[in-house]
Short mmCIF file of C-alpha atoms and ligand atoms in Angstrom, two decimals:
data_model
loop_
_atom_site.label_atom_id
_atom_site.label_comp_id
_atom_site.label_asym_id
_atom_site.label_seq_id
_atom_site.Cartn_x
_atom_site.Cartn_y
_atom_site.Cartn_z
CA MET O 291 -73.55 -229.14 45.72
CA LYS O 292 -71.00 -229.57 42.98
CA ILE O 293 -71.39 -226.63 40.58
CA VAL O 294 -69.52 -225.81 37.43
CA VAL O 295 -69.24 -222.22 36.32
CA ILE O 296 -68.12 -221.63 32.74
CA GLY O 297 -66.42 -218.26 32.27
CA THR O 298 -64.22 -216.38 34.68
CA GLY O 299 -65.14 -212.84 33.67
CA TYR O 300 -66.79 -210.47 36.11
CA VAL O 301 -70.02 -212.39 36.55
CA GLY O 302 -68.46 -215.85 36.37
CA LEU O 303 -65.65 -215.17 38.78
CA VAL O 304 -67.69 -213.31 41.37
CA SER O 305 -70.46 -215.96 41.20
CA SER O 306 -67.94 -218.82 41.49
CA ILE O 307 -66.26 -217.32 44.56
CA CYS O 308 -69.56 -216.43 46.17
CA PHE O 309 -71.10 -219.84 45.51
CA ALA O 310 -68.03 -221.32 47.16
CA LYS O 311 -68.47 -218.91 50.04
CA ILE O 312 -72.06 -220.09 50.65
CA GLY O 313 -70.81 -223.70 50.83
CA HIS O 314 -70.88 -225.18 47.39
CA GLN O 315 -68.08 -227.14 45.67
CA VAL O 316 -67.32 -224.93 42.71
CA ILE O 317 -65.21 -225.67 39.61
CA ALA O 318 -64.63 -222.52 37.61
CA VAL O 319 -63.75 -223.23 33.97
CA ASP O 320 -62.21 -220.95 31.42
CA LYS O 321 -60.54 -221.57 28.06
CA ILE O 322 -57.88 -218.96 28.66
CA ALA O 323 -55.10 -220.93 30.36
CA SER O 324 -53.22 -217.83 31.55
CA LYS O 325 -56.34 -216.73 33.50
CA ILE O 326 -56.74 -220.12 35.10
CA ASP O 327 -53.02 -220.17 36.04
CA GLN O 328 -53.37 -216.74 37.65
CA LEU O 329 -56.46 -217.84 39.61
CA LYS O 330 -54.77 -221.02 40.81
CA LYS O 331 -52.05 -218.80 42.26
CA GLY O 332 -54.73 -216.81 44.11
CA GLU O 333 -54.43 -213.81 41.79
CA ILE O 334 -57.53 -212.01 40.46
CA PRO O 335 -57.35 -210.89 36.79
CA ILE O 336 -59.73 -207.97 37.45
CA TYR O 337 -59.93 -205.26 40.08
CA GLU O 338 -62.88 -205.86 42.39
CA PRO O 339 -62.78 -204.76 46.02
CA GLY O 340 -62.71 -207.70 48.44
CA LEU O 341 -62.62 -210.44 45.84
CA LYS O 342 -59.01 -211.51 46.34
CA GLU O 343 -59.55 -211.86 50.07
CA MET O 344 -62.68 -213.94 49.54
CA LEU O 345 -60.87 -216.17 47.06
CA THR O 346 -58.16 -216.83 49.67
CA GLU O 347 -60.85 -217.73 52.16
CA VAL O 348 -62.76 -220.14 49.88
CA VAL O 349 -59.46 -221.73 48.69
CA GLY O 350 -58.75 -222.28 52.42
CA LEU O 351 -62.12 -224.03 52.78
CA ASP O 352 -61.23 -226.20 49.75
CA ASN O 353 -64.50 -225.13 48.12
CA ILE O 354 -63.16 -223.92 44.78
CA SER O 355 -60.89 -225.05 42.00
CA PHE O 356 -59.98 -223.70 38.57
CA THR O 357 -59.43 -225.58 35.32
CA THR O 358 -59.49 -225.38 31.56
CA ASN O 359 -60.78 -228.95 31.33
CA LEU O 360 -64.53 -228.80 31.09
CA GLN O 361 -64.94 -232.56 30.47
CA GLU O 362 -63.33 -233.38 33.82
CA ALA O 363 -65.13 -230.58 35.59
CA LEU O 364 -68.54 -231.89 34.51
CA ILE O 365 -68.10 -235.30 36.17
CA ASP O 366 -70.71 -235.45 39.01
CA ALA O 367 -71.73 -231.80 38.64
CA LYS O 368 -75.42 -231.28 39.23
CA ALA O 369 -75.57 -227.73 37.86
CA VAL O 370 -73.62 -225.84 35.22
CA PHE O 371 -73.77 -222.04 35.14
CA ILE O 372 -72.98 -220.29 31.84
CA ALA O 373 -71.24 -217.01 32.54
CA VAL O 374 -69.46 -216.36 29.27
CA GLY O 375 -69.60 -213.04 27.39
CA THR O 376 -72.47 -212.10 25.13
CA PRO O 377 -70.79 -209.22 23.21
CA GLN O 378 -72.59 -206.91 20.90
CA ASP O 379 -72.96 -208.06 17.33
CA GLU O 380 -72.89 -205.68 14.39
CA ASP O 381 -76.64 -205.27 14.32
CA GLY O 382 -76.78 -204.58 18.07
CA SER O 383 -78.03 -208.05 18.90
CA ALA O 384 -76.24 -210.17 21.57
CA ASP O 385 -73.67 -212.49 20.01
CA LEU O 386 -74.47 -215.93 21.46
CA SER O 387 -71.57 -217.78 19.94
CA TYR O 388 -69.69 -218.23 23.24
CA VAL O 389 -72.85 -219.39 24.99
CA LEU O 390 -73.72 -221.88 22.21
CA ASP O 391 -70.10 -223.19 22.08
CA ALA O 392 -70.28 -223.84 25.83
CA ILE O 393 -73.65 -225.59 25.43
CA LYS O 394 -72.32 -227.86 22.69
CA GLU O 395 -69.40 -228.89 24.92
CA ILE O 396 -71.68 -229.50 27.91
CA ALA O 397 -73.87 -231.72 25.70
CA LYS O 398 -70.85 -233.59 24.35
CA TYR O 399 -69.14 -234.22 27.66
CA SER O 400 -72.03 -234.84 30.05
CA THR O 401 -72.41 -238.38 31.31
CA SER O 402 -75.19 -237.64 33.85
CA SER O 403 -78.28 -235.42 34.11
CA LYS O 404 -77.56 -231.65 34.58
CA LEU O 405 -79.23 -228.38 35.18
CA VAL O 406 -77.82 -225.80 32.76
CA VAL O 407 -78.32 -222.24 33.94
CA THR O 408 -77.69 -219.03 32.03
CA LYS O 409 -76.17 -216.27 34.18
CA SER O 410 -74.92 -214.37 31.15
CA THR O 411 -77.38 -211.79 29.86
CA VAL O 412 -79.07 -213.58 26.95
CA PRO O 413 -81.93 -212.58 24.69
CA ALA O 414 -85.47 -213.87 25.24
CA LYS O 415 -85.96 -217.45 24.19
CA THR O 416 -82.30 -218.42 24.42
CA GLY O 417 -83.27 -220.92 27.04
CA GLU O 418 -85.51 -222.68 24.55
CA LYS O 419 -82.66 -222.69 22.01
CA ILE O 420 -80.27 -224.12 24.62
CA LYS O 421 -82.70 -226.91 25.55
CA LYS O 422 -83.07 -227.89 21.89
CA LEU O 423 -79.37 -227.88 21.28
CA LEU O 424 -78.64 -229.94 24.38
CA THR O 425 -81.22 -232.61 23.67
CA GLU O 426 -80.46 -232.79 19.99
CA THR O 427 -76.71 -233.14 20.59
CA ASN O 428 -76.98 -235.65 23.44
CA PRO O 429 -80.42 -237.24 23.59
CA GLN O 430 -79.23 -239.85 26.11
CA ILE O 431 -78.93 -237.34 28.93
CA LYS O 432 -81.76 -235.52 30.67
CA PHE O 433 -80.92 -231.81 30.71
CA TYR O 434 -82.88 -229.10 32.58
CA VAL O 435 -82.58 -225.48 31.59
CA ALA O 436 -83.02 -222.36 33.71
CA SER O 437 -82.31 -218.67 33.58
CA ASN O 438 -80.79 -216.93 36.61
CA PRO O 439 -79.76 -213.44 35.52
CA GLU O 440 -77.13 -211.69 37.56
CA PHE O 441 -77.65 -208.18 38.87
CA LEU O 442 -74.26 -207.45 40.38
CA ARG O 443 -72.48 -204.17 39.71
CA GLU O 444 -68.75 -203.86 39.20
CA GLY O 445 -67.11 -202.26 42.19
CA CYS O 446 -69.61 -203.66 44.71
CA ALA O 447 -70.09 -207.07 43.19
CA ILE O 448 -69.63 -209.13 46.35
CA GLU O 449 -72.14 -207.07 48.33
CA ASP O 450 -74.64 -207.30 45.42
CA PHE O 451 -74.25 -211.11 45.26
CA MET O 452 -74.32 -211.77 48.97
CA LYS O 453 -77.07 -209.24 49.78
CA PRO O 454 -79.25 -209.31 46.71
CA ASP O 455 -82.45 -207.30 46.38
CA ARG O 456 -83.87 -210.38 44.66
CA ILE O 457 -82.69 -213.56 43.02
CA VAL O 458 -84.59 -214.27 39.79
CA ILE O 459 -84.95 -217.87 38.70
CA GLY O 460 -86.81 -218.84 35.56
CA TYR O 461 -87.54 -222.41 34.64
CA ASP O 462 -90.15 -224.60 33.02
CA GLU O 463 -89.68 -227.86 34.88
CA ASP O 464 -89.93 -228.76 38.59
CA GLN O 465 -86.61 -230.49 38.81
CA ALA O 466 -84.90 -227.26 37.70
CA LYS O 467 -86.76 -225.40 40.49
CA LYS O 468 -85.66 -227.99 43.07
CA ILE O 469 -81.94 -227.80 42.16
CA LEU O 470 -82.00 -224.00 42.08
CA GLU O 471 -83.71 -223.82 45.49
CA GLU O 472 -80.99 -226.07 46.88
CA ILE O 473 -78.27 -223.82 45.36
CA TYR O 474 -79.79 -220.70 46.83
CA ASN O 475 -80.96 -222.09 50.17
CA TYR O 476 -78.39 -219.82 51.93
CA PHE O 477 -80.72 -216.88 51.14
CA PRO O 478 -84.22 -216.42 52.58
CA ALA O 479 -86.96 -217.91 50.36
CA SER O 480 -88.60 -214.49 50.24
CA LYS O 481 -85.66 -213.16 48.24
CA ILE O 482 -86.19 -215.69 45.45
CA PHE O 483 -88.46 -214.78 42.64
CA HIS O 484 -89.75 -217.62 40.61
CA THR O 485 -90.88 -217.23 37.02
CA ASP O 486 -90.72 -218.83 33.61
CA LEU O 487 -87.63 -218.97 31.45
CA VAL O 488 -88.46 -216.22 28.97
CA THR O 489 -89.62 -213.81 31.62
CA ALA O 490 -86.41 -214.31 33.62
CA GLU O 491 -84.37 -213.54 30.53
CA LEU O 492 -86.38 -210.37 29.89
CA ILE O 493 -86.23 -209.19 33.52
CA LYS O 494 -82.48 -208.58 33.14
CA TYR O 495 -82.93 -206.44 30.03
CA GLY O 496 -85.90 -204.66 31.61
CA SER O 497 -83.88 -203.81 34.71
CA ASN O 498 -80.79 -202.60 32.90
CA SER O 499 -82.82 -200.60 30.37
CA PHE O 500 -84.91 -199.00 33.07
CA LEU O 501 -81.79 -197.94 35.01
CA ALA O 502 -80.20 -196.59 31.84
CA THR O 503 -83.45 -194.65 31.17
CA LYS O 504 -83.37 -193.20 34.69
CA ILE O 505 -79.77 -191.96 34.08
CA ALA O 506 -80.59 -190.55 30.62
CA PHE O 507 -83.62 -188.79 32.13
CA ILE O 508 -81.72 -187.13 34.95
CA ASN O 509 -78.96 -186.17 32.57
CA GLU O 510 -81.42 -184.31 30.36
CA ILE O 511 -83.10 -182.66 33.33
CA ALA O 512 -79.64 -181.54 34.42
CA ASP O 513 -79.21 -179.90 31.07
CA LEU O 514 -82.52 -178.21 31.50
CA CYS O 515 -81.44 -176.95 34.90
CA GLU O 516 -78.34 -175.56 33.24
CA ASN O 517 -80.48 -173.54 30.77
CA VAL O 518 -83.25 -172.52 33.08
CA GLY O 519 -81.20 -171.89 36.22
CA GLY O 520 -82.14 -174.74 38.56
CA ASN O 521 -80.09 -176.81 40.95
CA ILE O 522 -79.89 -180.46 39.77
CA LYS O 523 -78.57 -181.78 43.08
CA ASP O 524 -81.59 -180.44 44.97
CA LEU O 525 -83.93 -181.49 42.21
CA ALA O 526 -82.62 -185.07 42.06
CA TYR O 527 -82.62 -185.34 45.89
CA ALA O 528 -86.17 -184.12 46.18
CA MET O 529 -87.38 -186.37 43.36
CA GLY O 530 -85.65 -189.33 44.96
CA GLN O 531 -87.39 -188.75 48.27
CA ASP O 532 -90.59 -189.96 46.58
CA SER O 533 -90.49 -193.69 47.30
CA ARG O 534 -92.18 -194.36 43.96
CA ILE O 535 -89.16 -192.85 42.24
CA GLY O 536 -86.28 -193.72 44.64
CA GLY O 537 -83.00 -191.76 44.97
CA LYS O 538 -80.64 -194.27 43.36
CA PHE O 539 -79.39 -193.82 39.82
CA LEU O 540 -80.33 -190.19 39.72
CA ASN O 541 -76.77 -188.88 39.57
CA PRO O 542 -76.26 -186.91 36.38
CA GLY O 543 -72.94 -187.31 34.65
CA PRO O 544 -71.12 -187.77 31.39
CA GLY O 545 -73.46 -190.61 30.25
CA PHE O 546 -73.61 -194.22 31.20
CA GLY O 547 -70.91 -196.67 30.04
CA GLY O 548 -69.55 -200.02 31.02
CA SER O 549 -69.90 -203.44 29.53
CA CYS O 550 -73.61 -203.76 30.27
CA PHE O 551 -75.95 -200.81 29.79
CA PRO O 552 -74.81 -199.71 26.32
CA LYS O 553 -74.76 -203.29 25.05
CA ASP O 554 -77.99 -204.42 26.74
CA ILE O 555 -80.22 -201.55 25.63
CA LEU O 556 -79.14 -202.20 22.01
CA ALA O 557 -79.81 -205.88 22.48
CA LEU O 558 -83.28 -205.13 23.90
CA LEU O 559 -84.01 -202.89 20.88
CA ASN O 560 -83.02 -205.81 18.67
CA ILE O 561 -85.26 -208.23 20.59
CA ALA O 562 -88.12 -205.76 20.07
CA LYS O 563 -87.38 -205.36 16.36
CA THR O 564 -87.30 -209.08 15.75
CA ASN O 565 -90.57 -209.53 17.63
CA ASN O 566 -92.52 -206.79 15.89
CA SER O 567 -92.45 -204.44 18.86
CA SER O 568 -91.42 -200.89 19.15
CA LEU O 569 -89.47 -199.45 22.09
CA SER O 570 -89.31 -195.84 21.11
CA LEU O 571 -88.40 -194.76 24.64
CA ILE O 572 -85.28 -196.97 24.62
CA ASP O 573 -84.44 -195.67 21.18
CA ALA O 574 -84.44 -192.20 22.68
CA VAL O 575 -82.24 -193.30 25.59
CA VAL O 576 -79.59 -194.58 23.15
CA LYS O 577 -79.61 -191.32 21.22
CA SER O 578 -79.55 -189.23 24.43
CA ASN O 579 -76.62 -191.12 25.81
CA ASN O 580 -74.65 -190.99 22.54
CA ASN O 581 -75.22 -187.25 22.36
CA ARG O 582 -74.08 -186.86 25.97
CA LYS O 583 -70.37 -187.18 25.06
CA ASN O 584 -70.64 -184.39 22.51
CA LEU O 585 -72.33 -182.13 25.10
CA MET O 586 -69.52 -182.84 27.57
CA VAL O 587 -66.87 -182.02 24.92
CA LYS O 588 -68.73 -178.73 24.22
CA LYS O 589 -68.81 -177.86 27.92
CA ILE O 590 -65.06 -178.41 28.21
CA VAL O 591 -64.34 -176.48 25.01
CA ASN O 592 -66.44 -173.55 26.31
CA LEU O 593 -64.58 -173.48 29.57
CA LEU O 594 -61.33 -173.25 27.60
CA ASP O 595 -62.82 -170.27 25.71
CA CYS O 596 -62.99 -172.36 22.55
CA ASP O 597 -59.22 -172.57 22.32
CA VAL O 598 -58.20 -176.19 22.95
CA GLU O 599 -55.01 -176.66 20.94
CA ASN O 600 -52.01 -177.27 23.22
CA LYS O 601 -54.10 -176.52 26.32
CA LYS O 602 -52.85 -178.62 29.27
CA ILE O 603 -55.61 -180.58 30.95
CA ILE O 604 -55.31 -182.77 33.98
CA TRP O 605 -57.80 -185.58 33.50
CA LEU O 606 -59.00 -187.35 36.69
CA GLY O 607 -60.60 -190.69 36.10
CA LEU O 608 -60.57 -193.05 33.13
CA ALA O 609 -62.73 -195.98 34.30
CA PHE O 610 -66.40 -196.01 33.29
CA LYS O 611 -67.23 -195.50 36.97
CA ALA O 612 -65.34 -195.57 40.30
CA ASN O 613 -63.99 -198.72 41.98
CA THR O 614 -63.19 -200.58 38.79
CA ASP O 615 -60.36 -200.86 36.30
CA ASP O 616 -62.87 -201.35 33.47
CA ILE O 617 -62.81 -198.84 30.66
CA ARG O 618 -65.30 -200.50 28.31
CA TYR O 619 -67.58 -197.84 26.87
CA SER O 620 -66.16 -195.40 29.35
CA PRO O 621 -67.48 -191.92 28.66
CA SER O 622 -64.29 -190.50 30.13
CA ILE O 623 -62.20 -192.20 27.43
CA ALA O 624 -64.57 -191.17 24.64
CA ILE O 625 -64.48 -187.52 25.76
CA ALA O 626 -60.72 -187.48 26.31
CA LYS O 627 -60.18 -188.81 22.84
CA GLU O 628 -62.19 -185.98 21.28
CA LEU O 629 -60.21 -183.37 23.21
CA ALA O 630 -56.96 -185.09 22.26
CA LYS O 631 -58.02 -185.02 18.63
CA MET O 632 -58.48 -181.22 19.00
CA GLY O 633 -54.89 -180.96 20.15
CA ALA O 634 -55.24 -180.71 23.92
CA GLN O 635 -52.32 -181.97 26.04
CA ILE O 636 -53.91 -184.45 28.42
CA PHE O 637 -52.33 -185.63 31.68
CA ALA O 638 -54.47 -188.63 32.60
CA HIS O 639 -54.86 -190.30 35.96
CA ASP O 640 -56.84 -193.12 37.44
CA PHE O 641 -56.46 -195.26 40.49
CA GLN O 642 -56.98 -198.61 38.73
CA ALA O 643 -57.78 -198.12 35.06
CA GLN O 644 -54.56 -196.56 33.88
CA SER O 645 -53.03 -199.62 32.29
CA ASN O 646 -56.22 -200.51 30.42
CA ALA O 647 -56.56 -196.91 29.28
CA LYS O 648 -52.98 -196.82 28.04
CA LYS O 649 -53.81 -199.49 25.45
CA GLU O 650 -56.91 -197.61 24.35
CA LEU O 651 -55.21 -194.19 24.07
CA ASN O 652 -51.94 -195.52 22.69
CA ASP O 653 -52.27 -193.65 19.43
CA PHE O 654 -52.32 -190.23 21.08
CA ASN O 655 -48.86 -188.76 21.76
CA ASN O 656 -50.56 -185.87 23.47
CA VAL O 657 -52.07 -188.09 26.19
CA LYS O 658 -49.64 -188.78 29.01
CA PHE O 659 -50.32 -190.90 32.06
CA ILE O 660 -49.39 -189.58 35.46
CA ASP O 661 -49.14 -190.95 38.96
CA ASP O 662 -48.56 -187.66 40.73
CA ILE O 663 -51.55 -185.46 40.15
CA TRP O 664 -50.04 -182.53 42.16
CA GLU O 665 -47.15 -182.02 39.77
CA ALA O 666 -49.64 -181.87 36.85
CA ILE O 667 -52.00 -179.56 38.71
CA LYS O 668 -49.20 -176.99 38.89
CA ASN O 669 -48.84 -176.85 35.09
CA CYS O 670 -52.34 -177.33 33.74
CA GLU O 671 -55.01 -174.87 32.68
CA LEU O 672 -57.99 -177.09 33.37
CA MET O 673 -58.82 -179.99 35.65
CA VAL O 674 -61.54 -182.40 34.48
CA ILE O 675 -63.11 -184.86 36.87
CA ALA O 676 -64.45 -187.69 34.73
CA THR O 677 -64.81 -190.63 37.17
CA GLU O 678 -66.21 -190.35 40.68
CA TRP O 679 -63.38 -191.94 42.73
CA GLU O 680 -63.76 -191.11 46.41
CA GLN O 681 -60.16 -189.74 46.48
CA TYR O 682 -61.08 -187.09 43.88
CA LYS O 683 -64.11 -186.18 45.98
CA GLN O 684 -61.71 -185.56 48.90
CA ILE O 685 -59.20 -183.55 46.88
CA ASP O 686 -57.67 -180.72 48.92
CA LEU O 687 -58.97 -177.65 47.14
CA SER O 688 -56.81 -175.28 49.23
CA ARG O 689 -53.74 -177.07 48.06
CA VAL O 690 -54.97 -177.00 44.45
CA LYS O 691 -55.57 -173.29 44.72
CA ALA O 692 -52.17 -172.64 46.31
CA LEU O 693 -50.38 -174.65 43.57
CA ASN O 694 -52.27 -173.18 40.67
CA PRO O 695 -54.51 -170.18 41.42
CA ASN O 696 -55.69 -169.92 37.79
CA LEU O 697 -56.69 -173.56 37.35
CA LYS O 698 -60.17 -174.01 35.95
CA ILE O 699 -62.25 -177.00 37.09
CA ILE O 700 -65.00 -178.98 35.41
CA ASP O 701 -66.66 -181.70 37.46
CA LEU O 702 -68.51 -184.12 35.15
CA ARG O 703 -69.63 -186.22 38.14
CA ASN O 704 -70.82 -183.48 40.47
CA ILE O 705 -68.73 -184.81 43.33
CA LEU O 706 -66.96 -181.63 44.46
CA ASP O 707 -68.40 -179.39 47.10
CA ILE O 708 -69.57 -176.35 45.11
CA SER O 709 -69.51 -173.99 48.11
CA GLU O 710 -65.81 -174.95 48.67
CA ILE O 711 -65.04 -174.33 44.98
CA LYS O 712 -66.80 -170.96 45.11
CA LYS O 713 -65.02 -170.07 48.34
CA HIS O 714 -61.66 -170.56 46.64
CA GLY O 715 -62.74 -168.56 43.64
CA PHE O 716 -62.10 -171.15 40.94
CA ILE O 717 -63.57 -170.70 37.49
CA PHE O 718 -65.60 -173.88 37.29
CA ASP O 719 -68.43 -175.83 35.67
CA PHE O 720 -70.33 -178.97 36.58
CA ILE O 721 -73.35 -180.88 35.29
CA GLY O 722 -76.62 -178.93 35.54
CA ASN O 723 -74.79 -175.77 36.60
CA GLY O 724 -77.66 -173.37 36.25
CA SER O 725 -76.60 -170.90 38.91
C1 LIG I 30 -75.01 -202.71 35.70
C2 LIG I 30 -76.19 -202.90 36.64
O1 LIG I 30 -76.29 -201.86 37.58
C3 LIG I 30 -76.13 -204.26 37.35
O2 LIG I 30 -77.28 -204.46 38.11
C4 LIG I 30 -76.01 -205.39 36.31
O3 LIG I 30 -75.81 -206.65 36.89
C5 LIG I 30 -74.80 -205.08 35.39
O4 LIG I 30 -74.94 -203.79 34.80
C6 LIG I 30 -74.71 -206.15 34.35
O5 LIG I 30 -75.59 -206.17 33.47
O6 LIG I 30 -73.87 -207.05 34.47
P1 LIG I 30 -72.47 -201.93 36.06
O7 LIG I 30 -72.37 -201.86 34.57
O8 LIG I 30 -71.39 -202.63 36.83
O9 LIG I 30 -73.86 -202.63 36.51
O10 LIG I 30 -72.48 -200.43 36.58
P2 LIG I 30 -73.52 -199.41 37.15
O11 LIG I 30 -73.13 -199.08 38.57
O12 LIG I 30 -74.89 -199.79 36.94
O13 LIG I 30 -73.20 -198.11 36.25
C7 LIG I 30 -73.40 -198.11 34.87
C8 LIG I 30 -73.15 -196.73 34.28
O14 LIG I 30 -74.13 -195.81 34.69
C9 LIG I 30 -71.78 -196.17 34.73
O15 LIG I 30 -71.20 -195.52 33.62
C10 LIG I 30 -72.19 -195.13 35.79
O16 LIG I 30 -71.25 -194.07 35.93
C11 LIG I 30 -73.52 -194.63 35.23
N1 LIG I 30 -74.37 -194.05 36.28
C12 LIG I 30 -74.88 -194.82 37.26
C13 LIG I 30 -74.69 -192.70 36.22
O17 LIG I 30 -74.22 -191.96 35.34
N2 LIG I 30 -75.53 -192.17 37.21
C14 LIG I 30 -76.02 -192.93 38.18
O18 LIG I 30 -76.77 -192.39 38.99
C15 LIG I 30 -75.68 -194.28 38.24
#
């Protein structure tokens, strides 16, 4: 089927390439000409494992093309996916201006019937709004509207798209159902969950907010372990063995970040507020996660015996999580900034996020970016692990000890082997360190 995807950000680009992989004819559209030029050359503007290779493959199959010209792209397309950003507005609500701009253009340029599907995370009842806007702008054309929220995670986006736990489709008309079933016929029918438009929109917010709640919960239990003297790793593992709870998203850390959870929980709170509902639990999650950064700063300051000025810190990890170059709402950056404000000398490293972080930390002369962590290890007083890259997990602690016997370590992701750290006699701290 000929499909147009508007927006070549994370969701749009991964969806376009994966739709092409499962056999559709995809035209990916973006207003940013430089991005389209890059994609035409086979270059990927973001870091996502496996995506470049898959792009080469689908270009080879002649299943994908890139353009800035929506009008041309829409000719003969049966379905149009909206995958533009829905950034956070000042009041926490999702800013729909990019979505509505795209809708106006679809209405203006369409010359045949289309299914318009939101993949972007949009507030409840956006589908209704879209339908109204489309039919009012172009009453000659029959438009169908559906919601198909995307659940892929950065860093494992292809796997999430190609092997989904479920595909949610929400629609109010049979023709929308028919077209969506055709689009997703690569996947077993049992994977596809059918519902109405508003429910599909809410499922996305429900899922992200629940996951954020799970993380905030385990973070606070880790703090309790720290005060009571329990072992958070064992606790989280044993809790996760209960199939009603499940072991995923129970890793305590410096707080959740990224372009989705922080924005989506605020948007859900806004949806609740504007619909006379209260979500006190989600309110508490926001507060808990905001407070998390201060707690992490305190832990680091304590490990430096409350004397931060001019202390040299090697900072491992800047991305909001491993396997991405994304630093949006990265707890690592927020915490590093606080320490830099206190006068610490930070030597920052990341495998992919360094150039994005440079722009964000540009104002701090006392933050330097390094490629060689070993040179910095020699000269620093403290090593902070802030992002859970596999390579940090594998760090050779014997070599660290040999280069700098007095180096203190704080692991904000609980990825290091505590028995190894103890064996080498480091002064250390981690999350939920109650022992
Ligand atoms: C999240 C959801 O997991 C996806 O299902 C969803 O499609 C996406 O948002 C979206 O709305 O587009 P993502 O933001 O890529 O995906 O990242 P996650 O892997 O969910 O991690 C989010 C944050 O939670 C990160 O800061 C991560 O470090 C933190 N986290 C995650 C923890 O602190 N502990 C955990 O156990 C898991």
